[in-house]
Structure formats: C-alpha cells, structure tokens
Backbone as numpy.savetxt, mean C-alpha at the origin, in Angstrom:
# Nx Ny Nz CAx CAy CAz Cx Cy Cz
24.51 8.54 6.03 24.69 9.32 5.21 23.12 10.66 5.27
23.74 11.19 6.44 22.32 12.29 6.39 23.03 13.61 5.64
21.36 14.13 5.01 21.20 14.73 3.94 20.24 15.57 4.08
19.39 16.57 4.74 18.46 17.81 5.12 17.86 17.36 4.00
18.12 17.36 2.36 17.45 17.19 1.27 16.95 16.11 0.46
17.75 15.22 0.91 17.84 13.83 1.06 16.02 13.58 1.70
16.79 14.03 3.02 15.14 13.61 4.31 14.00 14.29 3.65
14.48 15.36 3.13 12.85 15.83 2.61 12.26 15.71 1.19
12.82 15.08 0.75 12.33 14.47 -1.14 12.06 13.01 -0.19
12.53 12.42 0.76 11.83 10.86 0.65 10.42 11.45 1.99
10.52 12.12 2.70 9.10 12.60 3.34 8.30 12.64 2.57
8.16 13.56 1.61 7.49 14.27 0.08 7.30 12.73 -0.75
8.07 11.97 -1.13 7.81 11.02 -1.75 6.89 10.02 -0.52
7.02 9.56 0.66 6.17 8.58 1.54 4.43 9.76 1.50
4.17 10.98 1.16 3.65 11.64 1.37 2.36 11.91 0.24
3.32 11.61 -0.56 2.98 11.36 -2.01 2.15 10.13 -2.31
3.16 8.94 -1.70 2.59 7.33 -1.51 1.13 7.48 -0.56
1.18 8.56 0.12 0.20 8.07 0.94 -1.04 8.55 1.06
-1.02 10.02 -0.56 -1.76 10.77 -0.71 -2.68 9.68 -2.03
-1.57 8.55 -1.94 -2.10 8.25 -3.38 -3.35 6.96 -3.10
-2.90 6.30 -1.94 -3.08 5.53 -0.94 -5.00 6.14 -1.10
-4.75 7.61 -0.16 -6.24 7.85 -0.11 -6.54 7.89 -1.28
-6.69 8.46 -2.35 -7.31 8.72 -3.57 -7.65 7.27 -4.17
-6.89 6.45 -3.68 -7.37 4.40 -4.68 -8.50 4.21 -4.09
-8.38 4.48 -2.14 -9.21 4.42 -1.86 -10.75 4.26 -1.68
-10.04 5.92 -2.21 -11.56 6.67 -2.17 -12.46 6.24 -3.23
-11.91 6.40 -4.64 -12.41 6.16 -5.71 -12.61 4.50 -5.65
-11.85 3.76 -5.17 -12.49 1.83 -5.31 -14.02 1.96 -5.31
-14.36 2.50 -4.07 -15.41 1.76 -4.25 -17.05 2.48 -5.25
-16.13 3.61 -5.95 -17.40 4.30 -7.49 -16.44 3.53 -8.66
-15.66 3.35 -8.66 -14.96 2.53 -10.24 -15.06 1.38 -9.77
-15.28 0.22 -9.11 -14.52 -0.81 -8.97 -14.73 -1.50 -10.33
-16.56 -1.25 -10.83 -16.22 -1.97 -11.87 -16.40 -1.61 -13.46
-15.68 -0.36 -13.41 -15.24 0.33 -14.57 -14.57 -0.80 -15.38
-14.49 -0.49 -16.66 -14.03 -0.90 -17.65 -12.35 -1.56 -17.72
-11.99 -0.99 -16.96 -10.54 -0.37 -17.68 -10.38 -1.54 -16.53
-11.12 -1.82 -15.34 -10.31 -3.04 -14.46 -11.06 -4.56 -14.33
-11.14 -4.46 -16.12 -12.07 -6.03 -16.44 -10.65 -6.74 -16.56
-9.93 -6.84 -17.13 -8.61 -8.20 -16.76 -8.56 -8.18 -15.84
-8.05 -7.04 -14.91 -8.06 -7.04 -13.90 -9.29 -8.55 -12.40
-10.34 -8.17 -13.15 -11.60 -8.82 -12.53 -11.49 -10.05 -12.99
-11.49 -10.48 -14.44 -11.44 -11.41 -14.83 -10.46 -12.68 -14.58
-9.00 -11.95 -14.63 -8.14 -13.05 -13.32 -8.21 -13.33 -12.86
-9.08 -12.73 -11.91 -9.09 -13.20 -10.58 -10.41 -13.96 -10.31
-11.44 -14.28 -11.05 -12.58 -14.95 -11.37 -12.05 -16.27 -11.81
-11.11 -15.94 -12.61 -10.75 -17.29 -13.30 -9.66 -18.36 -12.55
-9.56 -17.68 -12.12 -8.44 -17.95 -11.01 -8.85 -19.01 -9.55
-10.58 -18.28 -9.34 -11.56 -19.40 -8.86 -12.52 -19.93 -9.37
-13.01 -19.99 -10.35 -13.87 -20.39 -11.21 -14.05 -20.86 -12.34
-12.70 -20.75 -13.30 -12.28 -21.41 -14.20 -12.99 -20.79 -15.26
-13.44 -20.72 -16.50 -13.59 -20.21 -17.63 -15.16 -19.84 -17.72
-16.15 -20.43 -16.76 -17.28 -20.12 -16.81 -17.32 -19.18 -15.22
-18.17 -18.02 -15.52 -17.85 -17.19 -13.87 -19.34 -16.28 -13.95
-20.09 -17.42 -12.88 -21.51 -17.35 -12.52 -21.20 -15.20 -12.25
-22.22 -14.98 -12.95 -22.60 -13.33 -12.63 -22.74 -12.70 -11.08
-23.24 -13.91 -10.38 -23.36 -13.48 -8.67 -21.61 -13.37 -8.14
-20.59 -14.50 -9.02 -19.14 -14.31 -8.65 -18.80 -13.02 -8.61
-19.06 -12.95 -10.09 -18.55 -11.01 -11.03 -19.02 -9.75 -9.78
-20.59 -10.06 -9.07 -21.31 -8.98 -8.61 -20.27 -9.33 -6.91
-19.94 -9.95 -6.31 -19.58 -10.09 -5.35 -18.22 -9.95 -5.24
-17.34 -10.14 -6.24 -15.87 -9.64 -6.56 -16.11 -8.01 -6.60
-16.86 -7.48 -7.52 -16.47 -6.06 -7.69 -17.68 -5.84 -5.78
-17.71 -6.31 -5.22 -18.52 -5.43 -3.66 -16.56 -5.88 -3.17
-16.09 -7.00 -2.90 -15.54 -7.22 -2.43 -14.11 -6.32 -2.57
-13.70 -5.96 -3.99 -13.11 -4.24 -4.19 -13.69 -3.05 -3.25
-14.75 -3.27 -3.68 -15.26 -1.64 -3.29 -15.67 -1.64 -1.63
-15.47 -2.67 -1.24 -15.54 -2.78 0.73 -13.69 -2.68 0.80
-13.08 -3.04 -0.21 -11.65 -2.62 0.30 -11.08 -1.20 0.30
-11.55 -0.63 -0.44 -11.64 1.43 -0.37 -11.48 2.04 1.06
-12.86 1.48 1.53 -12.30 2.28 2.85 -11.13 1.47 3.76
-11.02 0.48 3.49 -9.95 0.26 4.65 -8.54 0.47 4.07
-8.05 0.94 2.67 -7.13 1.19 2.09 -7.04 2.91 2.60
-8.20 3.58 2.44 -8.33 4.86 3.21 -8.03 5.11 4.82
-8.57 4.08 5.28 -8.06 4.41 7.00 -6.43 3.84 6.97
-6.06 2.79 6.40 -4.67 2.90 6.35 -4.14 3.88 5.58
-4.20 4.96 4.78 -4.01 6.45 4.23 -3.79 7.02 5.64
-5.08 6.78 5.87 -5.08 7.79 7.25 -3.67 7.29 8.60
-3.78 6.58 9.00 -2.94 6.05 10.37 -1.57 6.11 9.32
-1.29 5.62 8.24 0.18 6.13 7.64 0.57 7.34 7.60
-0.63 8.82 6.99 -0.05 9.66 7.22 -0.35 10.47 8.58
-0.46 9.54 9.38 -0.24 10.57 10.88 1.31 10.00 11.17
1.92 8.47 11.71 2.42 8.01 11.09 3.79 8.88 10.89
3.63 9.48 9.35 4.58 10.37 8.81 4.43 11.64 9.04
3.58 12.18 9.92 3.77 13.46 10.11 4.33 13.33 11.50
4.19 12.35 12.64 4.84 11.95 13.32 6.15 12.01 13.24
7.11 11.10 11.98 8.24 11.13 11.80 8.90 12.16 11.25
7.71 12.87 10.52 8.20 14.36 10.01 8.58 15.20 10.66
7.73 15.52 11.76 8.07 16.81 12.83 8.91 16.54 13.97
8.40 14.74 14.41 9.08 14.59 15.30 10.56 13.91 15.52
11.36 13.87 14.03 12.46 13.15 13.10 12.22 11.85 14.31
11.37 10.86 14.11 11.00 9.51 15.13 11.12 8.60 14.21
12.28 7.99 14.56 13.06 6.66 14.08 11.65 5.60 14.26
11.48 6.15 15.43 9.60 5.10 16.05 8.55 4.89 15.00
8.39 6.07 14.62 7.25 6.29 13.41 7.31 5.82 12.28
8.91 5.52 11.66 9.37 5.53 10.41 9.10 3.75 10.83
10.00 3.59 11.55 10.10 1.77 11.91 8.46 1.28 12.21
7.71 2.35 12.86 6.28 1.48 12.64 5.67 1.02 11.11
5.83 2.23 9.89 5.45 2.15 8.60 5.88 0.63 7.85
7.76 0.79 8.46 8.03 -0.18 8.01 7.48 -1.07 8.72
7.24 -1.48 9.85 6.97 -3.16 10.37 5.46 -3.00 9.48
4.20 -2.09 9.58 3.48 -2.50 9.09 4.00 -3.06 7.35
4.59 -2.91 6.76 4.47 -2.64 5.51 4.87 -5.00 5.59
5.94 -4.57 6.27 6.20 -6.34 6.19 5.53 -7.26 7.02
4.48 -6.67 7.80 3.21 -7.41 8.11 2.32 -7.77 6.86
2.16 -6.77 6.55 1.05 -6.85 5.36 1.67 -7.91 4.06
2.79 -7.55 3.51 2.85 -7.91 1.95 3.56 -9.05 2.14
4.31 -10.24 2.48 4.59 -11.44 3.16 3.21 -11.97 3.08
2.20 -11.73 3.79 0.66 -12.61 3.46 0.25 -12.46 2.66
-0.63 -10.69 2.20 -1.02 -10.44 1.00 -0.53 -11.36 -0.12
0.81 -11.54 -0.36 1.30 -12.03 -1.41 1.26 -13.72 -1.42
1.05 -13.88 -0.20 0.62 -14.98 0.24 -0.49 -15.81 -0.46
-1.26 -15.01 0.38 -2.41 -14.99 -0.09 -2.75 -15.38 -1.86
-2.22 -13.93 -2.20 -2.84 -13.97 -3.82 -1.34 -15.16 -4.50
-0.60 -15.64 -3.79 0.14 -16.76 -5.09 -0.63 -17.98 -4.71
-1.56 -18.20 -3.59 -2.48 -19.48 -3.44 -3.77 -19.28 -4.57
-3.49 -17.83 -4.51 -4.60 -18.38 -5.59 -4.69 -18.00 -7.22
-2.86 -17.96 -7.35 -2.60 -17.56 -8.28 -2.63 -16.14 -9.30
-3.29 -15.13 -8.10 -3.77 -14.24 -8.47 -2.24 -12.85 -8.82
-1.67 -12.73 -10.36 -0.55 -12.60 -10.10 -0.27 -10.80 -9.90
-1.44 -10.71 -10.30 -1.84 -9.06 -10.38 -1.60 -8.61 -8.75
-2.30 -8.75 -8.22 -1.87 -8.60 -6.98 -0.39 -8.31 -6.01
0.25 -9.44 -6.92 1.77 -9.60 -5.93 2.62 -8.48 -6.93
2.09 -8.60 -8.21 2.70 -7.14 -8.97 2.41 -5.66 -8.14
1.25 -5.85 -7.55 0.83 -4.34 -6.98 1.38 -4.23 -5.67
2.07 -5.45 -4.99 2.69 -5.29 -3.66 3.74 -5.53 -4.15
4.56 -5.75 -5.04 5.64 -5.55 -4.86 6.41 -4.04 -5.18
5.18 -3.22 -5.73 5.49 -2.28 -6.57 5.25 -1.25 -5.39
4.03 -1.46 -4.35 4.03 -0.97 -3.30 5.46 -0.71 -2.52
6.25 -2.35 -2.17 7.45 -2.24 -1.28 8.41 -2.22 -1.70
9.11 -1.78 -3.11 9.82 -1.09 -3.91 9.82 0.39 -3.99
8.68 0.91 -3.92 8.46 2.92 -4.08 8.78 2.99 -2.89
8.30 2.28 -1.20 8.35 2.86 -0.42 8.86 2.18 1.01
9.88 0.87 0.84 10.70 0.72 2.24 12.08 1.43 1.50
12.71 1.53 0.05 13.84 2.46 0.40 13.67 3.83 0.97
12.61 4.93 0.97 12.34 5.59 1.56 12.10 6.00 3.24
11.70 4.78 3.42 11.62 4.02 5.11 12.59 3.65 5.62
13.24 3.41 5.05 14.16 2.75 5.64 15.60 4.20 6.09
15.24 4.62 4.60 16.39 5.91 4.65 16.23 6.90 6.05
15.22 7.48 5.90 13.87 8.04 7.06 14.38 7.30 8.88
14.18 6.41 8.81 14.33 5.50 9.55 15.79 5.75 10.40
16.86 5.21 9.66 18.34 5.24 9.42 18.76 6.60 9.79
18.48 7.85 8.91 18.81 8.91 9.01 18.01 9.58 10.94
16.98 9.36 10.68 16.40 9.98 12.08 16.66 9.33 13.06
17.37 7.99 13.21 17.64 7.42 14.88 19.09 7.81 14.51
19.91 7.98 13.82 21.35 8.58 13.40 21.48 9.89 14.31
20.20 11.03 14.08 20.33 12.32 14.30 20.05 11.63 16.17
19.12 11.28 16.44 18.56 10.96 17.87 19.96 10.08 18.08
20.73 9.77 18.02 21.87 9.21 19.12 22.92 10.28 19.16
23.08 11.10 17.92 24.32 11.88 17.96 23.71 13.22 18.95
22.43 13.34 19.29 22.01 14.60 20.04 22.14 13.95 21.91
C-alpha cells in the first residue's frame, strides 16, 4: 500500500523522532542531575548499590548520563542523514539501515538493562521501538516496492 500522504506522514514522524533525539542529547549533559530525574537515578543506583548509595556512585551516574548526551546527538545526526537520503532518493537501503541500527541497538541495550533490573531503560527502549519501527518498515516497503515498479 503506497500512499504519498502516508509516506509524507511517516517521513515527518521520523524527522520528529530524530529531532527529539537531538534535543534530548543536547539537554542530557545540562540537566542530568535535575530533580525530575531523581527517581530514574535512584532506580539505577539501587540496582547496583542497594539501599545505601555512596555519593561518588551518584556522581558517576550523573557523569555517565551526561556523557551519553553527545552519543545520542551523534546518533541523531546519522539518523537524520539517512532519513534525508531515504526521503530524497526514495532509498529503501537508507530506511533499512535505520531499521538495522535499531534492531542491533535495542536487544543489546535491553539485555544490559535487564541484567541490572533497570526497567526504566527497558520501557524507554520499548517506546522507541514502538514509535520508530512501524513508520520505518512502512517507508522501507513502500520505497522498495516503488523501486521494483520502476
């Protein structure tokens, strides 16, 4: 099922998801220790330290989260480049590369999180997969079918 409207919607959705990754990546180093993330930090810290979390452990947690921000920014840049190529060239390969990246990242990230019983990360990963994979699969299939027809 190829619809120009649906393709446009899926591409805009992907650009919005990519922009969200970019903004979150930019904000993480600045707001990693914000009060709003207190519960998230406690969950991770408790998984590793139990009830008594030493102050240096919390500082290291903030450092890791802050360091993760530039990684998310870089991933957003690469995702944006692939989405732009997929959009402009109707490239199933570009959409497939984004799908492959997610399918490489998510199971590993979820496994590491499960080992530490960090359920917040699993829910975040599940949300990312549920909101990004369906439009990517649609774009891959639609652009691949279009290429076969021409």
